[in-house]
Amino acid sequence: MTKNRNSNADSLSTEIDRRQMMLLTGAATVGALSLGGISFAQAQDLSNGADNFYVSDQVDIEKVTFRNQFQMNVAGNLYTPKSLDRNSRHPALVVSHPMGAVKEQSANLYATKMAEQGFVTMSIDLPFWGESEGAPSSLVSPDHYAEAFSAGVDFLGTRAFVDRNRIGAIGICGSGSFAISAAKIDPRMKAIATVSMYDMGAANRDALNRSQTVEQRKQIIAQAAEQRYVEFEGGDVLLTSGSPHELTGNAIGDEFFDFYRTPRGQFTPEGQSPERTTHPTLTSNVKFMNFYPFNDIETISPRPMMFISGDVSHSREFSEAAFKLAAEPKELVWVEGAGHVDLYDRVDLIPFDRLNAFFGEHLSA
C-alpha cells in the first residue's frame, strides 16, 4: 500500500530527477553533443515540422485490449487502411512508444503512417504505462515490456485479415531495446526496426558515452534498495529520471522538454498527472541494470533488422552498437541533421520510405 506523494517527497523526487539527468548528460556533454563539429544545440531544431498527433483520413482506428502471458490487459490502437480487403491476409506491425511515454506519443504517428502504406498496424502501451494494466503505474519491468511485443503478435496473428507469417515490429527509443529482447525468443517477429534506440540497460548502467562510474552505479542501486524499505512500510513512492519539467540549458534535457512538456507532444493519460508522466519509479528503475538486450542479438538472424538514428543524435551509440553485434541481414540508416527526439515526430525527417521498403521487402507474401 502506498500513499500519495507529499511536497517533501516531490522535492526529493525532483532532486533525484536532476541527479539522474546529470548522470545521463553531464559527463557526456562534451563528447556526445559535439558530433561532426556541430554543437547539438545548434543542430537541433526544436519547433519545425513536428506532427505527433497526426490523424489520417485514409486509416480506420479501433481501440483494442488483449491479455499478455502475465494475464494483464495490454491496450492498443489498431490501424487498418480504409481500402483494406478484409477477405485477404495482410502484413502487420506492432509499434511501441519511447521509454516513459505512451502510445499517443510517437507510436500512434508511426502506426498511422505505416497503415497509410497498406500495413495493418497496432500501437501499444507497455504494461504499467498509459491505458495498459499494471500497478503501480510507471513501474520498470523489462520482461513485461518485451512480453507486450509478443502479446501484440498473439493479437495480430489471430485476426482474420492478418497473415501471421508476416508480422514485424517497430520500437522507438527504449522500445527498440524491448523489441530486440522480444525478438530473440519470438521468431514470429519476422522483421524488426528500431528508431532512435536507447539500450535501456547500458544507459542506466553506464550512462551516455560510458560516463557513469561503477561507484556511481552502486550509489544509485543502494539508494533504490533503501527506498524499498520506505515503500514497503507504506511510505511515499519516489520517481526518477524522465523528462525535466523546465528548461535548464542542458541540451539533452531541453530536447526532451520540448517534446514532453509542450503542446508538441505533451499527453497525460486519464488518471495521471503531468507531474508524474515520463517518470519511472526509483525502486524499479534499477531493474534496467540487469537488462542486456544486445546479448545474443546475432541469433535473430536470418530475420532482418533495421536501425534508424539521427546522425547528430545523442543516442546514436546504441544503434551503432546493436548494428555491430547483429548478424546479416541488417541495415543502419543515418538521418542527416536529425537528433534523438526529431525522429519521434518530425515527419519530414523520419524516413518512412525506408521503413516501407524494409517491411515491404521482408514481409512480402
Coordinates of C-alpha atoms in Angstrom, one line a residue:
M1 CA 0.0 0.0 0.0
T2 CA 1.4 3.4 -0.9
K3 CA 0.5 7.0 -0.1
N4 CA 0.2 9.9 -2.4
R5 CA 3.5 11.8 -2.6
N6 CA 3.6 14.9 -0.4
S7 CA 5.5 18.1 -1.1
N8 CA 8.7 16.8 0.6
A9 CA 8.6 13.7 -1.5
D10 CA 8.1 15.8 -4.6
S11 CA 11.1 17.8 -3.7
L12 CA 13.2 14.7 -3.2
S13 CA 11.9 13.2 -6.4
T14 CA 12.8 16.3 -8.3
E15 CA 16.3 16.2 -6.9
I16 CA 16.6 12.6 -7.9
D17 CA 15.4 13.6 -11.4
R18 CA 18.2 16.1 -11.6
R19 CA 20.9 13.7 -10.4
Q20 CA 19.8 11.1 -12.9
M21 CA 19.7 13.6 -15.7
M22 CA 23.2 14.7 -14.8
L23 CA 24.4 11.1 -15.0
L24 CA 22.9 10.7 -18.4
T25 CA 24.1 14.1 -19.8
G26 CA 26.7 15.7 -17.6
A27 CA 29.8 13.8 -18.5
A28 CA 28.5 13.1 -22.0
T29 CA 28.0 16.7 -22.9
V30 CA 31.4 17.3 -24.4
G31 CA 31.6 14.0 -26.3
A32 CA 28.1 13.2 -27.4
L33 CA 26.9 16.7 -28.1
S34 CA 29.6 17.7 -30.4
L35 CA 29.4 15.5 -33.5
G36 CA 30.9 16.4 -36.8
G37 CA 32.0 19.8 -35.5
I38 CA 28.3 20.9 -34.9
S39 CA 27.1 21.6 -31.4
F40 CA 24.0 19.6 -30.6
A41 CA 22.0 22.7 -29.5
Q42 CA 22.8 24.3 -32.9
A43 CA 22.0 21.3 -34.9
Q44 CA 18.7 20.5 -33.2
D45 CA 15.5 22.2 -34.4
L46 CA 13.1 22.2 -31.5
S47 CA 10.0 23.6 -33.3
N48 CA 9.6 22.9 -37.0
G49 CA 7.9 20.0 -38.8
A50 CA 6.6 18.2 -35.7
D51 CA 3.3 16.3 -36.2
N52 CA 3.0 13.9 -33.2
F53 CA -0.8 14.0 -33.2
Y54 CA -1.2 13.3 -36.9
V55 CA -4.6 11.8 -37.9
S56 CA -5.2 10.3 -41.4
D57 CA -8.4 10.2 -43.3
Q58 CA -7.1 7.1 -45.1
V59 CA -7.0 4.9 -42.0
D60 CA -9.5 3.4 -39.6
I61 CA -8.7 3.3 -35.9
E62 CA -10.1 0.8 -33.3
K63 CA -9.2 0.8 -29.6
V64 CA -8.3 -2.8 -28.5
T65 CA -7.2 -4.6 -25.5
F66 CA -5.7 -8.1 -25.2
R67 CA -4.1 -10.3 -22.5
N68 CA -0.4 -11.0 -22.1
Q69 CA 1.1 -14.1 -20.5
F70 CA 1.0 -12.3 -17.1
Q71 CA -2.8 -12.1 -17.6
M72 CA -2.7 -8.3 -17.7
N73 CA -4.6 -6.3 -20.3
V74 CA -2.4 -4.5 -22.8
A75 CA -4.1 -1.5 -24.5
G76 CA -3.6 -0.7 -28.1
N77 CA -4.9 1.2 -31.1
L78 CA -5.4 -0.9 -34.2
Y79 CA -5.0 0.9 -37.5
T80 CA -6.3 -0.5 -40.8
P81 CA -6.2 1.1 -44.2
K82 CA -9.7 2.1 -45.3
S83 CA -9.1 0.3 -48.6
L84 CA -8.1 -3.0 -46.8
D85 CA -9.6 -6.2 -48.3
R86 CA -10.6 -8.0 -45.1
N87 CA -11.1 -11.2 -47.1
S88 CA -7.4 -11.4 -47.6
R89 CA -4.5 -11.6 -45.2
H90 CA -2.0 -8.8 -44.9
P91 CA 1.3 -7.9 -43.2
A92 CA 1.1 -6.3 -39.8
L93 CA 3.3 -4.3 -37.4
V94 CA 3.5 -3.9 -33.6
V95 CA 4.6 -0.4 -32.7
S96 CA 5.7 0.8 -29.3
H97 CA 6.5 4.1 -27.7
P98 CA 9.6 5.7 -26.2
M99 CA 10.5 4.7 -22.7
G100 CA 8.4 6.7 -20.2
A101 CA 5.9 7.8 -23.0
V102 CA 2.6 6.3 -24.0
K103 CA 1.2 5.2 -27.4
E104 CA -0.1 8.7 -28.1
Q105 CA 3.5 9.9 -28.2
S106 CA 5.2 8.8 -31.4
A107 CA 3.8 5.3 -31.6
N108 CA 0.4 6.3 -32.9
L109 CA 2.1 8.5 -35.5
Y110 CA 4.3 5.7 -36.8
A111 CA 1.4 3.2 -36.8
T112 CA -0.8 5.7 -38.8
K113 CA 1.9 6.4 -41.3
M114 CA 2.7 2.8 -41.9
A115 CA -1.0 2.0 -42.2
E116 CA -1.2 4.5 -45.0
Q117 CA 1.3 2.4 -46.8
G118 CA -1.0 -0.6 -46.6
F119 CA 0.1 -2.4 -43.4
V120 CA -2.2 -3.4 -40.6
T121 CA -0.6 -1.7 -37.6
M122 CA -1.1 -1.6 -33.8
S123 CA 0.4 0.9 -31.4
I124 CA 0.6 -0.4 -27.8
D125 CA 1.0 1.0 -24.3
L126 CA 3.7 -1.0 -22.5
P127 CA 2.4 -2.6 -19.2
F128 CA 2.4 -0.1 -16.3
W129 CA 2.1 2.8 -18.7
G130 CA -0.8 4.6 -20.3
E131 CA -4.0 2.5 -20.6
S132 CA -2.3 -0.8 -20.1
E133 CA -2.7 -2.6 -16.8
G134 CA 0.0 -2.8 -14.1
A135 CA 0.4 -1.4 -10.6
P136 CA 2.0 0.7 -9.5
S137 CA 1.9 2.8 -12.7
S138 CA 5.3 3.8 -14.1
L139 CA 6.9 0.5 -12.9
V140 CA 10.0 -0.6 -14.8
S141 CA 9.9 -4.3 -15.9
P142 CA 11.9 -5.2 -19.0
D143 CA 10.4 -8.7 -19.1
H144 CA 6.8 -7.3 -19.1
Y145 CA 7.8 -4.8 -21.8
A146 CA 9.3 -7.4 -24.1
E147 CA 6.3 -9.7 -23.4
A148 CA 4.0 -6.9 -24.6
F149 CA 5.5 -7.2 -28.1
S150 CA 4.9 -10.9 -28.2
A151 CA 1.4 -10.4 -26.9
G152 CA 0.9 -8.0 -29.7
V153 CA 1.9 -10.6 -32.1
D154 CA -0.6 -13.0 -30.5
F155 CA -3.4 -10.5 -31.1
L156 CA -2.5 -9.5 -34.6
G157 CA -1.8 -13.1 -35.6
T158 CA -5.3 -14.2 -34.7
R159 CA -7.0 -11.5 -36.8
A160 CA -8.7 -13.0 -39.9
F161 CA -7.2 -10.3 -42.1
V162 CA -3.6 -10.6 -40.9
D163 CA -1.0 -13.1 -42.2
R164 CA 0.6 -14.4 -39.0
N165 CA 3.7 -15.3 -41.0
R166 CA 4.2 -11.6 -42.0
I167 CA 4.3 -9.7 -38.7
G168 CA 7.1 -7.2 -37.8
A169 CA 7.8 -4.7 -35.1
I170 CA 8.9 -1.1 -34.7
G171 CA 10.4 0.0 -31.4
I172 CA 11.0 3.7 -30.8
C173 CA 13.7 4.9 -28.2
G174 CA 13.7 2.4 -25.3
S175 CA 11.1 0.2 -27.0
G176 CA 13.8 -0.5 -29.6
S177 CA 15.7 -2.5 -27.0
F178 CA 12.5 -4.2 -25.8
A179 CA 11.6 -5.2 -29.3
I180 CA 15.1 -6.8 -29.7
S181 CA 14.7 -8.5 -26.4
A182 CA 11.4 -10.0 -27.5
A183 CA 12.6 -10.9 -31.0
K184 CA 15.4 -13.0 -29.6
I185 CA 12.9 -15.5 -28.2
D186 CA 9.9 -14.9 -30.5
P187 CA 10.7 -16.0 -34.1
R188 CA 7.2 -14.9 -35.1
M189 CA 8.5 -11.4 -35.4
K190 CA 9.8 -11.6 -38.9
A191 CA 11.4 -8.2 -39.3
I192 CA 12.5 -5.6 -36.6
A193 CA 13.1 -1.9 -37.0
T194 CA 14.3 0.4 -34.2
V195 CA 14.2 4.2 -34.3
S196 CA 16.4 6.5 -32.1
M197 CA 17.0 3.4 -30.0
Y198 CA 18.1 3.5 -26.4
D199 CA 19.7 0.4 -24.9
M200 CA 17.9 1.0 -21.5
G201 CA 20.3 -1.4 -19.8
A202 CA 23.5 0.3 -20.9
A203 CA 22.0 3.8 -20.5
N204 CA 21.3 3.0 -16.8
R205 CA 24.5 1.1 -16.1
D206 CA 26.9 3.3 -17.8
A207 CA 25.1 6.5 -19.0
L208 CA 25.9 8.1 -22.3
N209 CA 29.5 7.6 -23.6
R210 CA 30.1 5.4 -20.6
S211 CA 30.3 8.5 -18.4
Q212 CA 29.0 6.9 -15.2
T213 CA 31.4 5.0 -12.9
V214 CA 30.7 1.7 -11.3
E215 CA 30.8 3.5 -7.9
Q216 CA 28.1 5.9 -9.1
R217 CA 26.0 3.0 -10.3
K218 CA 26.3 1.3 -6.9
Q219 CA 25.1 4.5 -5.2
I220 CA 22.0 4.5 -7.3
I221 CA 21.4 0.9 -6.6
A222 CA 21.9 1.4 -2.8
Q223 CA 19.5 4.4 -2.8
A224 CA 16.8 2.4 -4.5
A225 CA 17.3 -0.6 -2.2
E226 CA 16.9 1.6 0.9
Q227 CA 13.8 3.3 -0.6
R228 CA 12.2 -0.2 -0.9
Y229 CA 12.0 -0.3 2.9
V230 CA 10.2 3.1 2.9
E231 CA 7.7 2.0 0.3
F232 CA 7.2 -1.5 1.9
E233 CA 6.2 0.2 5.1
G234 CA 3.6 2.4 3.3
G235 CA 5.8 5.4 2.6
D236 CA 5.9 7.7 -0.4
V237 CA 6.7 6.3 -3.8
L238 CA 9.6 8.2 -5.4
L239 CA 10.0 8.8 -9.1
T240 CA 13.2 9.2 -11.1
S241 CA 14.7 10.2 -14.5
G242 CA 12.1 11.0 -17.2
S243 CA 11.9 14.4 -18.8
P244 CA 12.6 17.7 -17.0
H245 CA 9.7 20.0 -16.2
E246 CA 11.5 23.2 -17.0
L247 CA 14.2 24.4 -19.4
T248 CA 17.6 24.2 -17.9
G249 CA 20.1 24.9 -20.7
N250 CA 21.1 21.3 -20.8
A251 CA 20.9 20.3 -24.5
I252 CA 19.5 16.8 -24.0
G253 CA 17.2 17.8 -21.2
D254 CA 15.8 20.7 -23.2
E255 CA 15.3 18.4 -26.2
F256 CA 13.1 16.1 -24.1
F257 CA 11.3 19.1 -22.5
D258 CA 10.4 20.4 -26.0
F259 CA 8.5 17.2 -26.8
Y260 CA 7.1 16.0 -23.5
R261 CA 6.3 19.4 -21.8
T262 CA 4.9 21.5 -24.6
P263 CA 1.9 21.0 -26.9
R264 CA 4.2 19.4 -29.4
G265 CA 3.9 16.0 -27.7
Q266 CA 2.6 16.5 -24.2
F267 CA 0.0 13.9 -23.2
T268 CA -1.4 13.0 -19.8
P269 CA -3.2 9.6 -19.6
E270 CA -6.5 9.5 -17.7
G271 CA -6.0 9.2 -14.0
Q272 CA -2.4 10.5 -14.2
S273 CA -0.9 14.0 -13.6
P274 CA 1.5 16.0 -15.7
E275 CA 4.0 15.9 -12.7
R276 CA 4.1 12.1 -12.9
T277 CA 4.3 11.5 -16.7
T278 CA 7.5 10.0 -18.1
H279 CA 9.0 9.3 -14.7
P280 CA 9.5 5.6 -13.7
T281 CA 9.6 4.6 -10.0
L282 CA 13.0 4.9 -8.4
T283 CA 12.9 1.4 -6.8
S284 CA 12.0 -0.3 -10.1
N285 CA 14.3 1.6 -12.4
V286 CA 17.3 -0.3 -11.2
K287 CA 15.9 -3.4 -12.9
F288 CA 17.4 -1.9 -16.1
M289 CA 20.9 -2.6 -14.6
N290 CA 20.2 -6.3 -15.3
F291 CA 18.9 -5.7 -18.8
Y292 CA 21.2 -6.8 -21.6
P293 CA 19.1 -6.7 -24.8
F294 CA 22.1 -6.9 -27.2
N295 CA 23.4 -10.2 -25.8
D296 CA 22.9 -12.9 -28.4
I297 CA 21.3 -10.3 -30.8
E298 CA 23.1 -12.2 -33.7
T299 CA 20.7 -15.1 -33.1
I300 CA 17.8 -13.1 -34.5
S301 CA 19.4 -13.7 -38.0
P302 CA 18.4 -14.6 -40.6
R303 CA 15.4 -12.3 -39.8
P304 CA 16.3 -8.8 -40.9
M305 CA 16.9 -5.8 -38.7
M306 CA 17.0 -2.1 -39.4
F307 CA 18.5 0.5 -37.1
I308 CA 17.5 4.2 -37.7
S309 CA 19.2 7.0 -35.9
G310 CA 19.8 10.7 -36.4
D311 CA 23.4 11.4 -37.3
V312 CA 23.6 14.1 -34.6
S313 CA 21.6 12.1 -32.0
H314 CA 22.9 11.8 -28.5
S315 CA 21.7 8.2 -28.6
R316 CA 23.4 7.1 -31.8
E317 CA 25.9 5.0 -29.9
F318 CA 23.2 2.4 -29.1
S319 CA 22.2 1.9 -32.7
E320 CA 25.9 1.7 -33.7
A321 CA 26.5 -1.0 -31.0
A322 CA 23.5 -3.0 -32.0
F323 CA 24.3 -2.9 -35.7
K324 CA 27.9 -4.0 -35.0
L325 CA 26.7 -7.0 -33.0
A326 CA 23.8 -8.1 -35.2
A327 CA 24.2 -10.6 -37.9
E328 CA 23.1 -10.2 -41.5
P329 CA 20.8 -9.1 -43.0
K330 CA 20.9 -5.7 -41.3
E331 CA 20.8 -2.1 -42.2
L332 CA 21.9 1.1 -40.4
V333 CA 20.2 4.2 -41.5
W334 CA 21.6 7.6 -40.6
V335 CA 19.1 10.6 -40.9
E336 CA 21.2 13.6 -41.7
G337 CA 20.8 16.5 -39.3
A338 CA 18.4 14.6 -37.0
G339 CA 18.7 14.4 -33.3
H340 CA 17.2 11.8 -31.0
V341 CA 13.7 13.3 -30.4
D342 CA 13.5 14.6 -34.0
L343 CA 12.6 11.1 -35.1
Y344 CA 9.7 10.9 -32.6
D345 CA 7.5 13.1 -34.7
R346 CA 9.2 15.2 -37.4
V347 CA 7.5 13.7 -40.4
D348 CA 9.9 15.4 -42.9
L349 CA 12.9 13.8 -41.2
I350 CA 11.5 10.4 -40.4
P351 CA 12.4 8.0 -43.2
F352 CA 9.0 6.4 -43.7
D353 CA 10.0 5.5 -47.2
R354 CA 12.9 3.4 -45.8
L355 CA 10.6 1.7 -43.3
N356 CA 8.1 1.0 -46.0
A357 CA 10.7 -0.5 -48.3
F358 CA 12.2 -2.6 -45.5
F359 CA 9.0 -4.1 -44.3
G360 CA 7.6 -4.3 -47.8
E361 CA 10.5 -6.5 -48.8
H362 CA 10.8 -8.6 -45.7
L363 CA 7.1 -9.1 -45.0
S364 CA 6.2 -9.8 -48.6
A365 CA 3.9 -12.7 -49.4

